[in-house]
Amino acid sequence: MAEAGHHGPPPGLHLYTRDGFVGQMAVAIRPHTVFEYTSVTGPHAPSRVALDRVECEDATDARALPTVFARTRNDVVLSVSRRGAPMPYAFRNTECDELHFVQEGTFEYVTDFGVLTAGPGDFVAIGRTVTYRVTPSPDNTESLRFVVETPEQLNLNPPAPFGMVNFGRDVKRPVVSPGGEDGETEIWVKSFDGVTVFVAPHDPLLCNAVVDGLAPVWQLNLAAIAPLTYATGGPPGQFAQTPTTDLMLYTLSSRPPAARPPQHHNADYDELIFYVRGPGAYGAVKDPATLAWVPKGVAHWGPLEHVPEGYLAWLLESRGTLRLAPAGLAAAEPMETGQFGLHDGAAGPGRE
Ligand SMILES: [Fe+2]
């Protein structure tokens, strides 16, 4: 039994879970593994997306917005940005909270409530209707960020006020730096049906002080989030979520113990694993900026999470079923659901 504990559950173990990992569950032992497939036809097919291969309009056009690569049925939008030049406008999203993840490069975020500087591995959360402007560092050799938009409020809520996230040390709020040049400013206000452009006589981002309340903007590095682990193996725990738990966010970075998870059947969530970087590989995933998407209700095994070299990855669980947009499909390939390698033989999602 000690052997089994060390190496993980037997191959036929099949775990069904509701509400991510915190609801009803049932476990079956089957005579065979059930994660494999030899072919798949239809839209609900596991895929790997090379997010660094998504063609981004903002790489060459400073006025362009990030490029949408996927959407969910609950109006969550996922985009990639390769912005090389400062935003020539102030931006405000009236429909969604935004969560930015910096894959490569360093960026200054000037917001309504002060300034943040975000680098590789940083999450930056921006509350709905907060105005901001992003300026890439002139020293950047690469610029790659992912943006999650949710119509709900995204809140940090680890299982306890300390342990997973050290709020005092690692959660950063913007810092006000008074002064700065004023001037006529374009304000782009994004709504469900497009962008409305205001021209204002002053820069709305200039700020003397924040005198009360808490800035609805925070920054936290993925590497600073402690993976939740049980000595006997078990599910990860989320560090952020929306009120209805439409979205839940986890670090899925390398973690002990050495047990491989059981085959899984996630009843309520699509699983989106963003592999950030090694040196260690996550199963067959070793290229930075790879997204592994397992649609809900599709059996998968999942690689060993404990590798000695370590790696950084995060998991976005979405109740709304995900579909890739054309820009995502162009960078997607069919994925097998054991080690999340490329599937040879299966047609990709949405392909004719
Ligand atoms: Fe899973």
Coordinates of C-alpha atoms and ligand atoms in Angstrom, one line a residue:
M1 CA 0.0 0.0 0.0
A2 CA 2.9 2.3 0.7
E3 CA 4.0 1.8 -2.9
A4 CA 0.5 2.7 -4.2
G5 CA 0.5 5.8 -2.0
H6 CA 3.8 6.9 -3.4
H7 CA 3.0 6.4 -7.0
G8 CA -0.6 7.5 -6.9
P9 CA -3.9 5.7 -7.4
P10 CA -4.3 2.6 -9.5
P11 CA -4.8 3.3 -13.2
G12 CA -8.5 2.4 -13.3
L13 CA -9.5 4.9 -10.5
H14 CA -12.0 7.4 -11.9
L15 CA -13.0 10.5 -9.8
Y16 CA -16.2 12.4 -10.6
T17 CA -16.5 15.8 -8.9
R18 CA -19.2 18.5 -8.6
D19 CA -18.5 22.2 -8.0
G20 CA -14.9 22.0 -8.9
F21 CA -13.3 20.0 -6.1
V22 CA -15.6 21.0 -3.2
G23 CA -18.9 19.4 -4.0
Q24 CA -20.3 15.9 -4.2
M25 CA -17.9 13.3 -5.5
A26 CA -17.9 9.7 -6.5
V27 CA -15.1 7.3 -7.2
A28 CA -15.2 4.2 -9.4
I29 CA -12.5 1.6 -10.2
R30 CA -12.7 0.5 -13.8
P31 CA -10.9 -2.4 -15.5
H32 CA -9.3 0.0 -18.0
T33 CA -8.2 3.5 -18.1
V34 CA -10.9 5.8 -19.6
F35 CA -9.0 9.0 -20.5
E36 CA -7.8 7.9 -24.0
Y37 CA -9.5 8.6 -27.2
T38 CA -8.5 7.7 -30.7
S39 CA -10.6 10.2 -32.6
V40 CA -12.9 13.1 -31.7
T41 CA -15.3 15.0 -33.9
G42 CA -17.2 18.1 -32.7
P43 CA -16.6 21.4 -30.8
H44 CA -16.0 20.0 -27.2
A45 CA -12.6 18.6 -27.9
P46 CA -9.4 19.0 -25.7
S47 CA -6.9 21.4 -27.1
R48 CA -3.5 22.9 -26.6
V49 CA -3.1 26.5 -27.5
A50 CA 0.3 28.1 -28.1
L51 CA -0.6 31.5 -26.7
D52 CA 2.7 33.0 -27.9
R53 CA 1.6 32.1 -31.4
V54 CA -1.7 34.0 -31.3
E55 CA -1.5 36.8 -33.9
C56 CA -1.9 40.1 -31.9
E57 CA -3.0 43.3 -33.6
D58 CA -1.6 45.4 -30.7
A59 CA 2.0 44.1 -31.5
T60 CA 2.2 46.5 -34.3
D61 CA -0.8 48.9 -33.8
A62 CA -0.6 50.9 -30.5
R63 CA -4.3 51.7 -30.8
A64 CA -5.5 48.1 -31.0
L65 CA -7.0 46.2 -28.1
P66 CA -5.9 42.7 -27.0
T67 CA -6.8 39.9 -29.3
V68 CA -9.7 37.6 -28.2
F69 CA -8.7 33.9 -28.3
A70 CA -11.7 32.4 -26.4
R71 CA -15.1 33.1 -24.9
T72 CA -17.4 31.2 -22.5
R73 CA -21.1 30.8 -22.4
N74 CA -21.1 33.0 -19.2
D75 CA -19.6 36.0 -21.1
V76 CA -16.0 35.5 -19.9
V77 CA -13.6 36.7 -22.5
L78 CA -9.9 35.6 -22.8
S79 CA -7.4 37.7 -24.8
V80 CA -3.7 37.9 -25.6
S81 CA -1.7 41.2 -25.8
R82 CA 1.7 41.7 -27.4
R83 CA 1.7 45.4 -26.8
G84 CA 5.0 47.0 -27.7
A85 CA 4.1 50.7 -27.4
P86 CA 2.3 52.7 -24.6
M87 CA -1.5 52.9 -24.8
P88 CA -2.3 56.2 -26.5
Y89 CA -5.5 56.4 -24.5
A90 CA -6.9 55.8 -21.1
F91 CA -9.1 52.6 -21.0
R92 CA -12.1 51.7 -19.0
N93 CA -14.1 48.5 -19.1
T94 CA -17.7 49.1 -18.1
E95 CA -18.8 45.4 -18.4
C96 CA -16.1 43.4 -16.7
D97 CA -13.5 43.1 -14.1
E98 CA -10.1 42.3 -15.7
L99 CA -7.3 40.0 -14.6
H100 CA -4.0 40.4 -16.5
F101 CA -1.2 37.9 -16.3
V102 CA 2.2 38.9 -17.4
Q103 CA 4.0 36.1 -19.2
E104 CA 6.9 38.2 -20.6
G105 CA 8.0 41.8 -20.2
T106 CA 7.6 44.5 -17.6
F107 CA 4.7 47.0 -17.7
E108 CA 3.7 50.1 -15.8
Y109 CA 0.0 50.3 -15.0
V110 CA -1.2 53.8 -14.3
T111 CA -4.7 53.5 -12.8
D112 CA -7.3 55.7 -11.2
F113 CA -5.8 54.9 -7.8
G114 CA -2.1 54.9 -8.4
V115 CA 0.7 53.1 -10.3
L116 CA 1.8 49.5 -10.3
T117 CA 4.8 47.9 -12.0
A118 CA 4.2 44.3 -13.1
G119 CA 6.7 41.8 -14.4
P120 CA 6.8 38.1 -15.3
G121 CA 4.5 35.9 -13.2
D122 CA 2.4 38.9 -11.9
F123 CA -1.4 38.9 -11.8
V124 CA -2.9 42.4 -12.0
A125 CA -6.6 42.6 -11.2
I126 CA -8.5 45.7 -12.2
G127 CA -12.0 46.3 -11.0
R128 CA -14.8 47.2 -13.4
T129 CA -14.7 50.8 -14.6
V130 CA -11.3 51.6 -13.1
T131 CA -9.5 53.6 -15.7
Y132 CA -5.9 52.6 -16.6
R133 CA -3.1 53.0 -19.1
V134 CA -0.4 50.4 -19.7
T135 CA 3.1 51.4 -20.7
P136 CA 5.6 48.6 -21.7
S137 CA 9.1 49.0 -20.4
P138 CA 11.5 50.3 -23.1
D139 CA 13.8 47.5 -22.0
N140 CA 11.4 44.8 -23.0
T141 CA 12.7 42.3 -25.5
E142 CA 9.3 40.4 -25.4
S143 CA 5.8 41.5 -24.5
L144 CA 3.2 38.9 -23.7
R145 CA 0.2 39.2 -21.4
F146 CA -3.1 37.3 -21.1
V147 CA -6.3 39.1 -20.1
V148 CA -9.4 37.5 -18.4
E149 CA -12.6 39.5 -18.5
T150 CA -15.4 38.5 -16.2
P151 CA -18.8 40.2 -15.8
E152 CA -18.6 39.3 -12.1
Q153 CA -16.3 40.7 -9.4
L154 CA -13.1 38.9 -9.0
N155 CA -12.0 38.6 -5.4
L156 CA -8.9 37.2 -3.7
N157 CA -10.2 34.6 -1.2
P158 CA -7.7 32.0 -0.2
P159 CA -9.0 29.4 2.3
A160 CA -7.5 31.3 5.3
P161 CA -6.3 34.9 5.8
F162 CA -2.7 33.7 5.8
G163 CA -0.8 30.6 4.6
M164 CA -1.6 30.4 0.9
V165 CA -1.2 34.2 0.3
N166 CA 0.9 36.5 2.5
F167 CA -1.2 39.6 2.0
G168 CA 1.1 42.0 3.9
R169 CA 4.2 41.0 2.0
D170 CA 2.9 39.9 -1.5
V171 CA -0.4 41.6 -2.4
K172 CA 0.5 45.0 -3.8
R173 CA -1.8 48.0 -4.2
P174 CA -1.1 50.9 -6.5
V175 CA 1.0 53.8 -5.2
V176 CA -0.1 57.4 -5.9
S177 CA 2.7 59.5 -7.4
P178 CA 1.3 63.1 -7.7
G179 CA 2.4 65.3 -10.5
G180 CA 2.7 64.3 -14.1
E181 CA 1.9 66.1 -17.3
D182 CA -1.7 67.0 -18.0
G183 CA -3.1 67.3 -21.5
E184 CA -6.0 66.4 -23.7
T185 CA -6.7 62.7 -23.3
E186 CA -8.7 60.1 -25.2
I187 CA -10.7 57.9 -22.9
W188 CA -11.9 54.6 -24.4
V189 CA -14.9 53.3 -22.7
K190 CA -15.6 49.6 -23.5
S191 CA -19.2 48.3 -23.3
F192 CA -20.8 45.1 -24.6
D193 CA -21.3 46.6 -28.0
G194 CA -18.0 48.3 -28.6
V195 CA -15.8 51.2 -27.6
T196 CA -17.0 54.7 -27.1
V197 CA -14.2 57.3 -27.4
F198 CA -14.4 60.4 -25.2
V199 CA -11.9 63.3 -25.7
A200 CA -11.3 65.0 -22.4
P201 CA -9.5 68.3 -21.7
H202 CA -7.5 66.7 -18.8
D203 CA -5.8 63.4 -18.1
P204 CA -8.3 61.6 -15.7
L205 CA -5.5 59.4 -14.3
L206 CA -3.6 62.3 -12.6
C207 CA -4.1 61.8 -8.8
N208 CA -3.1 63.8 -5.8
A209 CA -4.0 61.3 -3.1
V210 CA -6.3 58.4 -2.3
V211 CA -7.8 59.4 1.0
D212 CA -10.2 56.6 1.9
G213 CA -11.2 53.1 1.0
L214 CA -9.3 50.3 -0.7
A215 CA -8.0 50.6 -4.3
P216 CA -10.0 48.1 -6.4
V217 CA -6.7 47.1 -8.0
W218 CA -4.2 44.5 -6.8
Q219 CA -1.1 42.7 -7.9
L220 CA 0.2 39.3 -6.8
N221 CA 3.0 37.1 -8.2
L222 CA 2.1 33.5 -9.1
A223 CA 5.3 32.3 -7.4
A224 CA 4.2 33.9 -4.1
I225 CA 1.0 31.8 -3.9
A226 CA 1.6 28.6 -1.9
P227 CA 0.2 25.5 -3.5
L228 CA -2.3 23.8 -1.2
T229 CA -1.4 20.2 -0.6
Y230 CA -2.5 17.3 1.6
A231 CA 0.1 14.8 2.8
T232 CA -2.1 12.0 1.2
G233 CA -2.7 13.8 -2.1
G234 CA -5.8 15.8 -2.9
P235 CA -7.2 18.7 -4.8
P236 CA -5.7 22.2 -5.1
G237 CA -7.4 25.1 -3.3
Q238 CA -8.4 28.3 -5.1
F239 CA -6.8 31.7 -4.2
A240 CA -9.4 33.8 -6.1
Q241 CA -12.9 33.4 -7.4
T242 CA -16.1 35.3 -8.5
P243 CA -19.2 35.4 -6.2
T244 CA -21.1 32.7 -8.1
T245 CA -17.9 30.7 -8.5
D246 CA -18.2 31.0 -12.2
L247 CA -14.5 31.4 -12.3
M248 CA -12.0 29.9 -9.8
L249 CA -8.2 30.5 -9.9
Y250 CA -5.5 28.2 -8.5
T251 CA -1.8 27.9 -8.6
L252 CA -1.1 24.6 -10.3
S253 CA 2.7 25.0 -9.9
S254 CA 4.8 22.0 -8.9
R255 CA 3.7 20.6 -5.5
P256 CA 4.3 17.5 -3.3
P257 CA 3.3 14.8 -2.7
A258 CA 4.6 12.6 -5.5
A259 CA 1.2 11.0 -6.3
R260 CA -0.3 11.3 -9.7
P261 CA -3.9 12.6 -9.5
P262 CA -6.7 10.1 -10.4
Q263 CA -8.4 10.2 -13.7
H264 CA -10.9 13.0 -13.4
H265 CA -14.3 13.9 -14.7
N266 CA -15.1 17.5 -13.9
A267 CA -18.8 17.9 -13.9
D268 CA -19.2 21.6 -13.7
Y269 CA -16.0 23.2 -15.0
D270 CA -13.8 23.5 -18.0
E271 CA -10.2 23.3 -16.9
L272 CA -7.7 25.8 -18.4
I273 CA -4.1 25.2 -17.4
F274 CA -1.7 27.9 -18.2
Y275 CA 1.9 26.5 -18.1
V276 CA 4.1 29.5 -17.4
R277 CA 7.7 28.1 -17.3
G278 CA 10.0 25.3 -16.1
P279 CA 12.7 24.3 -15.8
G280 CA 10.6 21.2 -15.0
A281 CA 7.9 20.0 -17.4
Y282 CA 4.2 19.5 -16.5
G283 CA 3.7 16.1 -18.1
A284 CA 4.3 16.7 -21.8
V285 CA 4.0 20.4 -21.5
K286 CA 7.3 22.2 -21.4
D287 CA 6.8 25.2 -23.7
P288 CA 6.2 28.5 -21.8
A289 CA 2.9 30.2 -22.6
T290 CA 1.1 26.9 -23.4
L291 CA -2.6 26.6 -22.5
A292 CA -4.0 23.1 -22.0
W293 CA -7.8 23.1 -22.2
V294 CA -9.9 20.2 -20.9
P295 CA -13.6 20.8 -21.5
K296 CA -16.0 19.8 -18.7
G297 CA -17.1 16.2 -18.6
V298 CA -14.2 15.0 -20.7
A299 CA -12.2 12.3 -18.8
H300 CA -8.6 13.2 -18.2
W301 CA -5.8 11.8 -16.1
G302 CA -3.3 14.7 -15.7
P303 CA 0.4 14.5 -15.2
L304 CA 2.4 14.2 -12.0
E305 CA 2.5 17.6 -10.4
H306 CA 5.6 17.0 -8.2
V307 CA 8.8 17.4 -10.2
P308 CA 12.1 18.1 -8.5
E309 CA 13.1 20.9 -10.9
G310 CA 9.8 22.7 -10.2
Y311 CA 7.6 24.7 -12.7
L312 CA 5.1 27.5 -12.6
A313 CA 1.5 27.0 -13.8
W314 CA -2.0 28.3 -13.0
L315 CA -5.4 26.8 -13.4
L316 CA -8.5 28.7 -14.4
E317 CA -11.8 26.8 -13.8
S318 CA -14.8 28.1 -15.8
R319 CA -18.4 27.1 -15.2
G320 CA -19.2 28.6 -18.6
T321 CA -18.3 26.2 -21.4
L322 CA -15.3 27.6 -23.3
R323 CA -15.0 27.9 -27.1
L324 CA -11.9 29.1 -28.9
A325 CA -12.3 32.1 -31.1
P326 CA -10.7 32.1 -34.6
A327 CA -7.4 33.6 -33.3
G328 CA -7.2 30.8 -30.7
L329 CA -8.2 28.1 -33.2
A330 CA -5.3 29.2 -35.4
A331 CA -2.8 28.5 -32.6
A332 CA -4.5 25.3 -31.3
E333 CA -3.8 21.7 -31.7
P334 CA -5.7 18.5 -30.5
M335 CA -4.5 17.4 -27.1
E336 CA -4.4 14.0 -25.5
T337 CA -5.7 13.9 -21.9
G338 CA -3.1 11.8 -20.1
Q339 CA 0.1 13.9 -20.1
F340 CA -1.5 16.8 -22.1
G341 CA 0.7 16.2 -25.1
L342 CA -0.3 16.8 -28.7
H343 CA -2.8 14.1 -30.0
D344 CA -1.7 12.6 -33.3
G345 CA -4.6 11.6 -35.4
A346 CA -7.5 13.6 -33.9
A347 CA -8.9 16.6 -35.7
G348 CA -8.9 19.8 -33.7
P349 CA -11.8 21.7 -32.2
G350 CA -14.0 23.4 -34.7
R351 CA -12.1 22.1 -37.6
E352 CA -13.9 20.9 -40.7
Ligands
FE1 FE -9.2 17.7 -13.6

